[in-house]
Amino acid sequence: MYPFTYHQPENARKAATVAGKLEDAKFLAGGMTLLPTMKQRLASPANLVDLAKCDDLRGIEVAARSVTIGAMTRHVDVANSKELQEAIPALADLAGMIGDPAVRNRGTIGGSLANNDPAADYPAAALALGATIVTNKRKIEAEQYFTGLFETALEDGEVITKVVFPIPAKAGYEKFRNPASRYAIVGVFVAKKGSEVRVAVTGAGSSGVFRATKIEAALTAKFSSKSLEGVKMPAEGLNSDIHADAEYRAHLITVMAKRATDKAK
Amino acid sequence: MPVVSMTVNGKAVSADVDPRTLLVQYLRENLRLTGTHVGCDTSQCGACVVHVNGAAIKSCTALAVALEGANVTTIEGLAQGGKLHPMQEAFRENHGLQCGFCTPGMIMSAVDIVNRKGNKLEEKLIREELEGNICRCTGYHNIVKAISAGAEAMGG
Ligand SMILES: Cc1cc2nc3c(=O)[nH]c(=O)nc-3n(C[C@H](O)[C@H](O)[C@H](O)COP(=O)(O)OP(=O)(O)OC[C@H]3O[C@@H](n4cnc5c(N)ncnc54)[C@H](O)[C@@H]3O)c2cc1C
Ligand code: FES
Ligand code: FES
């Protein structure tokens, strides 16, 4: 790891101010992605702005029509929240499927969304539920937020403060894990709200999370896994790697979508 | 260099650290607590698991400087009065180790599982909860048996 200067501001406003003033600053959340990257010298920020003491970035609030989750809320807290398990069980379920217990004890929703790993779980939930990513500067709709592999609409020094998820009528998430890393080889989040069905796929797309419009159309006609019998996803634009080729990933999307639909509540 | 103070295995400790110092380096190199191992150094294997404020974390993926004031328990902190902790005893009884490299992390994760899930643990649950701990030797079977027995023994 290259040397850096460490900062530990005690609220989000100060964190943004500090990061805005300093050269080459990066935020540190759970560190589960950033620290390994720094160890490998793939990242070498001159200044590390740790958000750990920003208590205003933590917590889950359930309102009548939406759930708001603070950026520094850890996966374990999302998974175990009783209120969230009532309001959007699929989201709590998803958080409990991330990595392993020690990763969930440190990793945060803000860090995961800022990182936008193409195989991460939260991006699928954010896109399918139509979440709003709130930063110190503005509100960004999920649709505009994810811009490519490890790319987001965030600007330098912009800090995610919270994420707002509209409460769906029904939602479900299922993933086919890479057995070594636990990241998704294919993960599918299905959400139904009124007559609209949105389906987001992670792990498969060569430019990151995307909406599976073919599956959305079938489920809009009737929200049942039976509607997906014979629905074939195209392999174009999907990843091929040592874990799974594009054909196989295309097949898995329909299989995971069926399971997610069966699970949806 | 910033001064970092924490409580490790019940004792107050304090040291000047370079901000780059990982918790595992602080434990092994500053405090000479070498029971916590580094297997992968890439956050995958769990050999470095310790408890920070009661939760299991990978100490190769945390900065010491970020843990000012924290309460840390390592494998050295489990045995009391020269007597092995029931989970350590269960690993010994059930042949839950071969080379022993992964064992400190396995045991710290195991105790954390019991703290969260109680003393009656199904095999399936133990296997799921151990996803972040890798063993190159045992094939896991006896580790799972040891954790099940250790969990019951911890109930007294
Ligand atoms: C062994 C292992 C297995 C894993 N398995 C999975 C898995 O199955 N599914 C999955 O989805 N993920 C998985 N992860 C990743 C994990 O979920 C991480 O928690 C996540 O990628 C990053 O979150 P973090 O809080 O650790 O962020 P950090 O690593 O601290 O930061 C990541 C990036 O986000 C930026 N950042 C952090 N917070 C903010 C903020 N509030 N505003 C702006 N920028 C910010 C940082 O500057 C950095 O660039 C795994 C990780 C490991 C080590
Ligand atoms: S050494 Fe920390 S997880 Fe392997
Ligand atoms: S006993 Fe050798 S790695 Fe587990």
Short mmCIF file of C-alpha atoms and ligand atoms in Angstrom, two decimals:
data_model
loop_
_atom_site.label_atom_id
_atom_site.label_comp_id
_atom_site.label_asym_id
_atom_site.label_seq_id
_atom_site.Cartn_x
_atom_site.Cartn_y
_atom_site.Cartn_z
CA MET A 1 0.00 0.00 0.00
CA TYR A 2 1.31 3.49 -0.81
CA PRO A 3 1.27 6.06 2.00
CA PHE A 4 -1.73 8.33 2.48
CA THR A 5 -2.97 10.86 4.98
CA TYR A 6 -5.88 9.62 7.06
CA HIS A 7 -8.90 11.79 7.90
CA GLN A 8 -11.86 10.93 10.07
CA PRO A 9 -14.56 13.63 9.85
CA GLU A 10 -17.56 13.21 12.16
CA ASN A 11 -20.38 14.01 9.75
CA ALA A 12 -21.22 13.84 6.07
CA ARG A 13 -21.02 17.60 5.50
CA LYS A 14 -17.50 17.74 6.91
CA ALA A 15 -16.51 14.65 4.93
CA ALA A 16 -17.61 16.31 1.68
CA THR A 17 -15.84 19.56 2.62
CA VAL A 18 -12.60 17.77 3.50
CA ALA A 19 -12.69 15.67 0.33
CA GLY A 20 -13.49 18.76 -1.75
CA LYS A 21 -10.47 20.65 -0.42
CA LEU A 22 -7.88 17.90 -0.67
CA GLU A 23 -5.95 16.68 -3.67
CA ASP A 24 -6.66 13.12 -4.73
CA ALA A 25 -9.00 12.13 -1.90
CA LYS A 26 -11.03 8.94 -1.64
CA PHE A 27 -13.77 7.98 0.79
CA LEU A 28 -13.33 4.86 2.91
CA ALA A 29 -16.52 3.04 3.93
CA GLY A 30 -16.28 -0.64 4.96
CA GLY A 31 -12.99 -0.96 3.12
CA MET A 32 -13.91 -4.41 1.81
CA THR A 33 -13.18 -3.34 -1.74
CA LEU A 34 -11.01 -0.26 -1.37
CA LEU A 35 -8.41 -1.70 1.03
CA PRO A 36 -7.68 -4.82 -1.08
CA THR A 37 -7.42 -2.51 -4.12
CA MET A 38 -4.96 -0.26 -2.29
CA LYS A 39 -2.93 -3.26 -1.15
CA GLN A 40 -2.60 -4.33 -4.77
CA ARG A 41 -1.59 -0.74 -5.59
CA LEU A 42 -4.44 -0.47 -8.05
CA ALA A 43 -5.59 2.55 -6.05
CA SER A 44 -3.27 4.96 -4.28
CA PRO A 45 -5.21 7.94 -2.95
CA ALA A 46 -3.10 10.65 -1.29
CA ASN A 47 -5.90 11.26 1.20
CA LEU A 48 -8.28 8.76 2.72
CA VAL A 49 -11.48 10.23 4.16
CA ASP A 50 -12.94 7.59 6.49
CA LEU A 51 -16.74 7.82 6.85
CA ALA A 52 -16.84 5.46 9.86
CA LYS A 53 -17.55 8.23 12.38
CA CYS A 54 -20.32 9.86 10.29
CA ASP A 55 -23.27 8.61 12.34
CA ASP A 56 -25.62 10.70 10.19
CA LEU A 57 -24.91 8.29 7.33
CA ARG A 58 -26.21 5.24 9.19
CA GLY A 59 -29.70 3.84 9.70
CA ILE A 60 -32.84 2.48 8.08
CA GLU A 61 -36.10 4.44 8.01
CA VAL A 62 -39.31 2.87 6.80
CA ALA A 63 -42.09 5.27 5.71
CA ALA A 64 -45.48 4.53 4.14
CA ARG A 65 -44.23 4.38 0.55
CA SER A 66 -40.46 4.17 0.73
CA VAL A 67 -37.48 2.93 2.70
CA THR A 68 -34.43 5.14 3.21
CA ILE A 69 -31.09 3.53 3.99
CA GLY A 70 -28.05 5.56 5.07
CA ALA A 71 -24.92 5.06 2.95
CA MET A 72 -22.84 3.70 5.85
CA THR A 73 -25.43 1.11 6.85
CA ARG A 74 -23.68 -2.27 6.83
CA HIS A 75 -24.97 -5.31 4.96
CA VAL A 76 -25.56 -7.10 8.29
CA ASP A 77 -27.83 -4.29 9.51
CA VAL A 78 -29.84 -4.30 6.28
CA ALA A 79 -30.18 -8.10 6.43
CA ASN A 80 -31.31 -8.10 10.08
CA SER A 81 -33.64 -5.09 10.07
CA LYS A 82 -37.09 -6.26 11.22
CA GLU A 83 -38.80 -3.21 9.66
CA LEU A 84 -37.11 -3.81 6.32
CA GLN A 85 -37.95 -7.52 6.41
CA GLU A 86 -41.60 -6.38 6.60
CA ALA A 87 -41.41 -3.56 4.04
CA ILE A 88 -39.10 -4.99 1.33
CA PRO A 89 -38.15 -8.54 2.35
CA ALA A 90 -36.26 -9.11 -0.92
CA LEU A 91 -33.84 -6.31 -0.09
CA ALA A 92 -33.05 -7.70 3.38
CA ASP A 93 -32.70 -11.12 1.78
CA LEU A 94 -30.24 -9.76 -0.80
CA ALA A 95 -28.06 -8.13 1.86
CA GLY A 96 -27.86 -11.47 3.69
CA MET A 97 -26.53 -13.13 0.52
CA ILE A 98 -23.54 -10.79 0.13
CA GLY A 99 -20.14 -12.40 0.68
CA ASP A 100 -19.75 -13.95 4.13
CA PRO A 101 -20.53 -12.86 7.70
CA ALA A 102 -17.22 -10.97 8.17
CA VAL A 103 -17.73 -9.09 4.89
CA ARG A 104 -21.30 -8.23 5.89
CA ASN A 105 -20.03 -6.90 9.22
CA ARG A 106 -17.98 -4.22 7.42
CA GLY A 107 -19.30 -3.68 3.89
CA THR A 108 -21.86 -0.90 3.32
CA ILE A 109 -24.62 -0.14 0.83
CA GLY A 110 -23.00 3.20 -0.09
CA GLY A 111 -19.65 1.53 -0.76
CA SER A 112 -21.27 -1.14 -2.88
CA LEU A 113 -23.24 1.35 -4.99
CA ALA A 114 -20.26 3.71 -5.36
CA ASN A 115 -18.07 0.84 -6.47
CA ASN A 116 -20.65 -0.58 -8.93
CA ASP A 117 -18.93 -3.91 -9.37
CA PRO A 118 -20.62 -5.61 -12.36
CA ALA A 119 -21.22 -8.70 -10.18
CA ALA A 120 -22.41 -6.89 -7.03
CA ASP A 121 -25.91 -7.44 -5.66
CA TYR A 122 -27.19 -4.00 -4.61
CA PRO A 123 -27.08 -2.49 -8.12
CA ALA A 124 -29.74 -5.03 -9.20
CA ALA A 125 -32.03 -4.01 -6.33
CA ALA A 126 -31.49 -0.30 -6.95
CA LEU A 127 -32.31 -0.58 -10.65
CA ALA A 128 -35.29 -2.93 -10.30
CA LEU A 129 -36.87 -1.00 -7.43
CA GLY A 130 -36.24 2.37 -9.10
CA ALA A 131 -34.17 3.68 -6.19
CA THR A 132 -32.92 7.23 -5.84
CA ILE A 133 -29.28 7.69 -4.87
CA VAL A 134 -28.98 10.82 -2.74
CA THR A 135 -25.62 12.58 -2.49
CA ASN A 136 -24.36 15.70 -0.75
CA LYS A 137 -25.12 17.56 -4.00
CA ARG A 138 -28.18 16.03 -5.68
CA LYS A 139 -30.57 13.14 -6.20
CA ILE A 140 -29.76 10.64 -8.93
CA GLU A 141 -32.29 8.13 -10.30
CA ALA A 142 -30.89 4.58 -10.52
CA GLU A 143 -31.58 4.62 -14.26
CA GLN A 144 -29.10 7.51 -14.68
CA TYR A 145 -26.73 6.43 -11.93
CA PHE A 146 -25.13 3.22 -13.25
CA THR A 147 -23.05 4.20 -16.26
CA GLY A 148 -20.83 1.17 -16.92
CA LEU A 149 -18.33 -1.26 -15.39
CA PHE A 150 -17.27 0.23 -12.05
CA GLU A 151 -18.63 3.54 -13.42
CA THR A 152 -21.32 5.72 -11.88
CA ALA A 153 -22.68 9.24 -12.25
CA LEU A 154 -20.81 10.27 -9.07
CA GLU A 155 -18.31 13.10 -9.46
CA ASP A 156 -15.00 13.43 -7.62
CA GLY A 157 -15.59 14.30 -3.99
CA GLU A 158 -19.34 13.58 -4.21
CA VAL A 159 -20.50 11.47 -1.27
CA ILE A 160 -23.56 9.21 -1.26
CA THR A 161 -25.56 10.06 1.84
CA LYS A 162 -28.54 7.73 1.48
CA VAL A 163 -30.56 5.58 -0.87
CA VAL A 164 -34.35 5.78 -1.16
CA PHE A 165 -36.20 2.62 -2.28
CA PRO A 166 -39.91 2.88 -3.21
CA ILE A 167 -41.80 -0.02 -1.58
CA PRO A 168 -43.00 -2.48 -4.27
CA ALA A 169 -46.10 -4.67 -4.12
CA LYS A 170 -43.86 -7.73 -4.48
CA ALA A 171 -40.19 -8.34 -5.06
CA GLY A 172 -37.71 -11.21 -5.08
CA TYR A 173 -33.97 -11.70 -5.63
CA GLU A 174 -32.09 -14.83 -6.59
CA LYS A 175 -28.49 -15.30 -7.55
CA PHE A 176 -26.27 -18.01 -8.88
CA ARG A 177 -23.09 -17.48 -6.90
CA ASN A 178 -19.54 -17.85 -7.84
CA PRO A 179 -18.69 -20.50 -5.26
CA ALA A 180 -15.30 -18.93 -4.48
CA SER A 181 -16.10 -15.23 -4.25
CA ARG A 182 -19.87 -15.40 -3.56
CA TYR A 183 -20.37 -12.57 -6.06
CA ALA A 184 -23.13 -13.15 -8.60
CA ILE A 185 -22.38 -15.09 -11.77
CA VAL A 186 -25.95 -14.08 -12.50
CA GLY A 187 -28.31 -12.32 -10.09
CA VAL A 188 -31.87 -11.28 -10.95
CA PHE A 189 -34.03 -8.86 -8.97
CA VAL A 190 -37.73 -8.86 -9.88
CA ALA A 191 -40.08 -6.11 -8.63
CA LYS A 192 -43.78 -5.51 -9.23
CA LYS A 193 -45.39 -2.17 -8.42
CA GLY A 194 -48.93 -1.49 -9.65
CA SER A 195 -49.03 -2.82 -13.19
CA GLU A 196 -45.31 -2.24 -13.78
CA VAL A 197 -42.75 -5.03 -13.51
CA ARG A 198 -39.06 -4.21 -13.48
CA VAL A 199 -36.35 -6.85 -13.72
CA ALA A 200 -32.66 -6.05 -13.22
CA VAL A 201 -29.77 -8.40 -13.93
CA THR A 202 -26.33 -8.27 -12.34
CA GLY A 203 -23.24 -10.39 -12.94
CA ALA A 204 -24.07 -11.07 -16.56
CA GLY A 205 -23.84 -7.85 -18.57
CA SER A 206 -20.55 -6.78 -20.10
CA SER A 207 -21.35 -3.19 -19.17
CA GLY A 208 -22.77 -3.91 -15.74
CA VAL A 209 -26.29 -4.09 -14.36
CA PHE A 210 -29.14 -3.88 -16.91
CA ARG A 211 -32.91 -4.31 -17.22
CA ALA A 212 -34.14 -7.48 -18.90
CA THR A 213 -36.97 -6.04 -20.98
CA LYS A 214 -37.95 -9.38 -22.47
CA ILE A 215 -38.54 -10.83 -19.02
CA GLU A 216 -40.28 -7.66 -17.89
CA ALA A 217 -42.74 -7.95 -20.79
CA ALA A 218 -43.52 -11.59 -20.00
CA LEU A 219 -44.03 -10.89 -16.30
CA THR A 220 -46.13 -7.78 -17.00
CA ALA A 221 -48.56 -9.97 -18.95
CA LYS A 222 -48.83 -12.25 -15.91
CA PHE A 223 -46.65 -12.17 -12.80
CA SER A 224 -45.85 -15.85 -12.56
CA SER A 225 -42.76 -17.97 -13.21
CA LYS A 226 -44.91 -19.89 -15.74
CA SER A 227 -44.87 -16.77 -17.93
CA LEU A 228 -41.13 -17.30 -18.32
CA GLU A 229 -41.35 -20.82 -19.76
CA GLY A 230 -39.51 -20.74 -23.07
CA VAL A 231 -38.35 -17.12 -22.69
CA LYS A 232 -34.82 -17.09 -24.08
CA MET A 233 -32.49 -14.23 -23.29
CA PRO A 234 -30.03 -13.22 -26.02
CA ALA A 235 -26.36 -13.97 -25.29
CA GLU A 236 -25.17 -10.79 -27.04
CA GLY A 237 -23.65 -8.29 -24.64
CA LEU A 238 -23.17 -10.86 -21.88
CA ASN A 239 -19.85 -11.80 -20.26
CA SER A 240 -17.86 -14.88 -21.10
CA ASP A 241 -15.16 -15.84 -18.64
CA ILE A 242 -13.67 -18.90 -16.95
CA HIS A 243 -16.72 -19.17 -14.69
CA ALA A 244 -19.46 -19.14 -17.33
CA ASP A 245 -19.81 -18.31 -20.99
CA ALA A 246 -22.37 -15.91 -22.41
CA GLU A 247 -24.77 -18.68 -23.55
CA TYR A 248 -24.81 -20.17 -20.08
CA ARG A 249 -25.30 -16.78 -18.45
CA ALA A 250 -28.21 -16.07 -20.80
CA HIS A 251 -29.80 -19.35 -19.73
CA LEU A 252 -29.18 -18.60 -16.05
CA ILE A 253 -30.95 -15.23 -16.31
CA THR A 254 -34.27 -16.92 -17.09
CA VAL A 255 -33.72 -19.58 -14.43
CA MET A 256 -32.86 -16.99 -11.75
CA ALA A 257 -35.78 -14.80 -12.87
CA LYS A 258 -38.17 -17.74 -12.41
CA ARG A 259 -36.85 -18.46 -8.94
CA ALA A 260 -36.96 -14.79 -7.97
CA THR A 261 -40.56 -14.58 -9.19
CA ASP A 262 -41.55 -17.68 -7.20
CA LYS A 263 -39.92 -16.19 -4.11
CA ALA A 264 -41.39 -12.71 -4.57
CA LYS A 265 -43.45 -11.36 -1.70
CA MET B 1 2.35 9.14 13.15
CA PRO B 2 -1.06 8.91 14.80
CA VAL B 3 -1.35 7.19 18.18
CA VAL B 4 -3.90 4.39 18.30
CA SER B 5 -5.30 3.07 21.55
CA MET B 6 -7.53 0.04 21.86
CA THR B 7 -8.37 -2.75 24.23
CA VAL B 8 -6.99 -6.09 23.08
CA ASN B 9 -7.96 -9.21 25.00
CA GLY B 10 -8.98 -7.04 27.93
CA LYS B 11 -5.73 -5.06 28.09
CA ALA B 12 -5.36 -1.39 27.16
CA VAL B 13 -2.72 -0.95 24.45
CA SER B 14 -1.43 2.10 22.64
CA ALA B 15 1.09 2.63 19.84
CA ASP B 16 2.19 5.04 17.14
CA VAL B 17 1.19 3.62 13.79
CA ASP B 18 1.64 4.47 10.15
CA PRO B 19 -1.92 4.93 8.81
CA ARG B 20 -1.26 2.07 6.38
CA THR B 21 -0.94 -0.43 9.23
CA LEU B 22 -3.56 -3.14 8.97
CA LEU B 23 -5.18 -4.40 12.15
CA VAL B 24 -3.52 -7.79 11.62
CA GLN B 25 -0.08 -6.16 11.38
CA TYR B 26 -0.76 -4.16 14.51
CA LEU B 27 -1.70 -7.34 16.35
CA ARG B 28 1.14 -9.49 15.06
CA GLU B 29 3.98 -6.99 14.79
CA ASN B 30 3.29 -4.39 17.49
CA LEU B 31 1.67 -6.64 20.07
CA ARG B 32 3.38 -9.90 19.05
CA LEU B 33 0.02 -11.67 19.08
CA THR B 34 0.91 -14.05 16.30
CA GLY B 35 -2.04 -16.39 16.71
CA THR B 36 -3.98 -14.34 14.15
CA HIS B 37 -2.76 -15.56 10.77
CA VAL B 38 -2.51 -14.05 7.32
CA GLY B 39 -3.52 -16.63 4.73
CA CYS B 40 -4.47 -14.79 1.57
CA ASP B 41 -4.10 -11.11 2.43
CA THR B 42 -6.91 -10.51 -0.10
CA SER B 43 -9.97 -10.73 2.22
CA GLN B 44 -10.98 -14.21 1.07
CA CYS B 45 -9.72 -16.87 3.47
CA GLY B 46 -10.71 -15.85 7.01
CA ALA B 47 -7.43 -16.97 8.69
CA CYS B 48 -7.20 -13.44 10.11
CA VAL B 49 -10.68 -13.24 11.70
CA VAL B 50 -10.83 -11.46 15.07
CA HIS B 51 -13.70 -9.88 16.97
CA VAL B 52 -13.98 -6.09 16.98
CA ASN B 53 -16.61 -4.71 19.34
CA GLY B 54 -18.19 -8.16 19.38
CA ALA B 55 -18.37 -8.75 15.61
CA ALA B 56 -16.17 -11.05 13.50
CA ILE B 57 -14.10 -9.15 10.94
CA LYS B 58 -11.16 -9.87 8.67
CA SER B 59 -8.24 -8.09 10.31
CA CYS B 60 -6.28 -8.02 7.04
CA THR B 61 -8.95 -5.67 5.69
CA ALA B 62 -9.19 -3.04 8.42
CA LEU B 63 -6.88 -0.16 9.26
CA ALA B 64 -5.60 -0.03 12.84
CA VAL B 65 -5.90 3.76 12.85
CA ALA B 66 -9.64 3.47 12.11
CA LEU B 67 -10.16 1.35 15.22
CA GLU B 68 -9.24 3.90 17.88
CA GLY B 69 -11.09 2.93 21.07
CA ALA B 70 -12.17 -0.47 19.78
CA ASN B 71 -12.45 -3.61 21.85
CA VAL B 72 -10.60 -6.44 20.08
CA THR B 73 -10.53 -10.14 20.93
CA THR B 74 -8.03 -12.46 19.25
CA ILE B 75 -7.54 -16.21 19.53
CA GLU B 76 -5.13 -15.56 22.42
CA GLY B 77 -7.99 -13.99 24.37
CA LEU B 78 -10.26 -17.06 24.42
CA ALA B 79 -8.57 -19.43 26.88
CA GLN B 80 -9.11 -18.39 30.49
CA GLY B 81 -6.91 -19.32 33.45
CA GLY B 82 -4.83 -21.78 31.42
CA LYS B 83 -7.94 -23.68 30.34
CA LEU B 84 -8.93 -23.91 26.66
CA HIS B 85 -12.17 -22.23 25.58
CA PRO B 86 -14.92 -24.85 24.95
CA MET B 87 -14.69 -24.15 21.20
CA GLN B 88 -10.91 -24.74 21.22
CA GLU B 89 -11.43 -27.91 23.23
CA ALA B 90 -14.07 -29.09 20.72
CA PHE B 91 -11.66 -28.58 17.79
CA ARG B 92 -9.09 -30.70 19.64
CA GLU B 93 -11.56 -33.43 20.58
CA ASN B 94 -13.08 -33.67 17.08
CA HIS B 95 -9.85 -33.47 15.14
CA GLY B 96 -11.05 -30.19 13.60
CA LEU B 97 -7.59 -29.29 12.35
CA GLN B 98 -4.62 -30.73 10.55
CA CYS B 99 -1.90 -28.13 9.89
CA GLY B 100 -3.72 -25.62 12.08
CA PHE B 101 -3.14 -22.60 9.87
CA CYS B 102 -6.81 -21.77 9.37
CA THR B 103 -7.75 -22.75 12.92
CA PRO B 104 -7.53 -19.40 14.75
CA GLY B 105 -9.83 -17.83 12.17
CA MET B 106 -12.14 -20.86 12.18
CA ILE B 107 -12.47 -20.72 15.96
CA MET B 108 -13.06 -16.95 16.06
CA SER B 109 -15.73 -17.32 13.37
CA ALA B 110 -17.21 -20.31 15.20
CA VAL B 111 -17.55 -18.38 18.47
CA ASP B 112 -19.16 -15.52 16.52
CA ILE B 113 -21.65 -17.95 14.96
CA VAL B 114 -22.63 -19.21 18.41
CA ASN B 115 -22.93 -15.63 19.71
CA ARG B 116 -25.38 -14.83 16.92
CA LYS B 117 -27.17 -18.12 16.34
CA GLY B 118 -27.16 -19.89 19.70
CA ASN B 119 -25.99 -23.27 20.94
CA LYS B 120 -27.98 -25.63 18.73
CA LEU B 121 -26.55 -25.38 15.23
CA GLU B 122 -27.67 -27.36 12.19
CA GLU B 123 -24.90 -28.65 9.94
CA LYS B 124 -26.29 -26.71 6.97
CA LEU B 125 -26.24 -23.45 8.90
CA ILE B 126 -22.66 -24.01 10.09
CA ARG B 127 -21.53 -24.64 6.52
CA GLU B 128 -23.27 -21.50 5.27
CA GLU B 129 -21.87 -19.36 8.05
CA LEU B 130 -18.34 -20.64 7.35
CA GLU B 131 -18.37 -19.33 3.80
CA GLY B 132 -15.66 -16.81 4.59
CA ASN B 133 -13.23 -19.33 6.12
CA ILE B 134 -11.11 -21.53 3.91
CA CYS B 135 -9.27 -24.67 5.03
CA ARG B 136 -6.79 -26.36 2.70
CA CYS B 137 -6.44 -29.53 4.77
CA THR B 138 -9.46 -30.98 6.48
CA GLY B 139 -12.29 -31.08 3.97
CA TYR B 140 -14.34 -29.22 6.60
CA HIS B 141 -16.18 -32.28 7.90
CA ASN B 142 -14.52 -32.35 11.31
CA ILE B 143 -14.55 -28.56 11.56
CA VAL B 144 -18.34 -28.65 11.22
CA LYS B 145 -18.55 -31.42 13.84
CA ALA B 146 -16.26 -29.47 16.16
CA ILE B 147 -18.35 -26.30 15.86
CA SER B 148 -21.55 -28.18 16.55
CA ALA B 149 -20.00 -29.78 19.68
CA GLY B 150 -18.31 -26.53 20.75
CA ALA B 151 -21.58 -24.65 20.41
CA GLU B 152 -23.32 -27.09 22.75
CA ALA B 153 -20.42 -26.98 25.21
CA MET B 154 -20.57 -23.18 25.25
CA GLY B 155 -24.15 -23.49 26.44
CA GLY B 156 -22.73 -25.17 29.56
C1 LIG C 1 -14.66 -11.87 0.17
C2 LIG C 1 -15.62 -10.85 -0.35
C3 LIG C 1 -16.83 -11.27 -0.89
C4 LIG C 1 -17.76 -10.34 -1.37
N1 LIG C 1 -18.92 -10.81 -1.91
C5 LIG C 1 -19.81 -9.94 -2.40
C6 LIG C 1 -21.05 -10.39 -2.94
O1 LIG C 1 -21.37 -11.57 -2.94
N2 LIG C 1 -21.90 -9.46 -3.44
C7 LIG C 1 -21.59 -8.12 -3.42
O2 LIG C 1 -22.41 -7.33 -3.87
N3 LIG C 1 -20.45 -7.66 -2.91
C8 LIG C 1 -19.55 -8.53 -2.39
N4 LIG C 1 -18.40 -8.06 -1.85
C9 LIG C 1 -18.15 -6.61 -1.81
C10 LIG C 1 -18.72 -5.99 -0.55
O3 LIG C 1 -20.11 -5.97 -0.63
C11 LIG C 1 -18.21 -4.57 -0.29
O4 LIG C 1 -18.77 -4.21 0.90
C12 LIG C 1 -18.56 -3.50 -1.30
O5 LIG C 1 -18.14 -3.77 -2.59
C13 LIG C 1 -17.88 -2.17 -0.97
O6 LIG C 1 -18.42 -1.64 0.18
P1 LIG C 1 -17.51 -1.04 1.31
O7 LIG C 1 -18.43 -0.38 2.27
O8 LIG C 1 -16.59 -2.04 1.82
O9 LIG C 1 -16.73 0.15 0.51
P2 LIG C 1 -15.20 0.54 0.38
O10 LIG C 1 -14.40 -0.61 -0.02
O11 LIG C 1 -14.78 1.28 1.59
O12 LIG C 1 -15.32 1.58 -0.81
C14 LIG C 1 -15.59 1.15 -2.14
C15 LIG C 1 -15.60 2.37 -3.08
O13 LIG C 1 -16.73 3.19 -2.83
C16 LIG C 1 -16.35 4.53 -2.48
N5 LIG C 1 -17.32 4.94 -1.44
C17 LIG C 1 -17.62 4.27 -0.30
N6 LIG C 1 -18.63 4.88 0.36
C18 LIG C 1 -18.98 5.96 -0.39
C19 LIG C 1 -19.98 6.98 -0.24
N7 LIG C 1 -20.82 7.01 0.81
N8 LIG C 1 -20.06 7.94 -1.19
C20 LIG C 1 -19.21 7.91 -2.27
N9 LIG C 1 -18.27 6.98 -2.46
C21 LIG C 1 -18.16 6.01 -1.54
C22 LIG C 1 -14.94 4.41 -2.00
O14 LIG C 1 -14.22 5.62 -2.19
C23 LIG C 1 -14.40 3.30 -2.89
O15 LIG C 1 -14.05 3.80 -4.15
C24 LIG C 1 -17.45 -8.96 -1.34
C25 LIG C 1 -16.25 -8.51 -0.79
C26 LIG C 1 -15.33 -9.45 -0.30
C27 LIG C 1 -14.04 -8.95 0.29
S1 FES C 2 -5.74 -13.13 5.47
FE1 FES C 2 -7.49 -11.96 5.85
S2 FES C 2 -9.02 -13.02 4.78
FE2 FES C 2 -7.22 -14.13 4.25
S1 FES C 3 -6.07 -27.26 9.02
FE1 FES C 3 -4.64 -26.74 7.50
S2 FES C 3 -5.67 -25.07 6.51
FE2 FES C 3 -7.16 -25.81 7.82
#
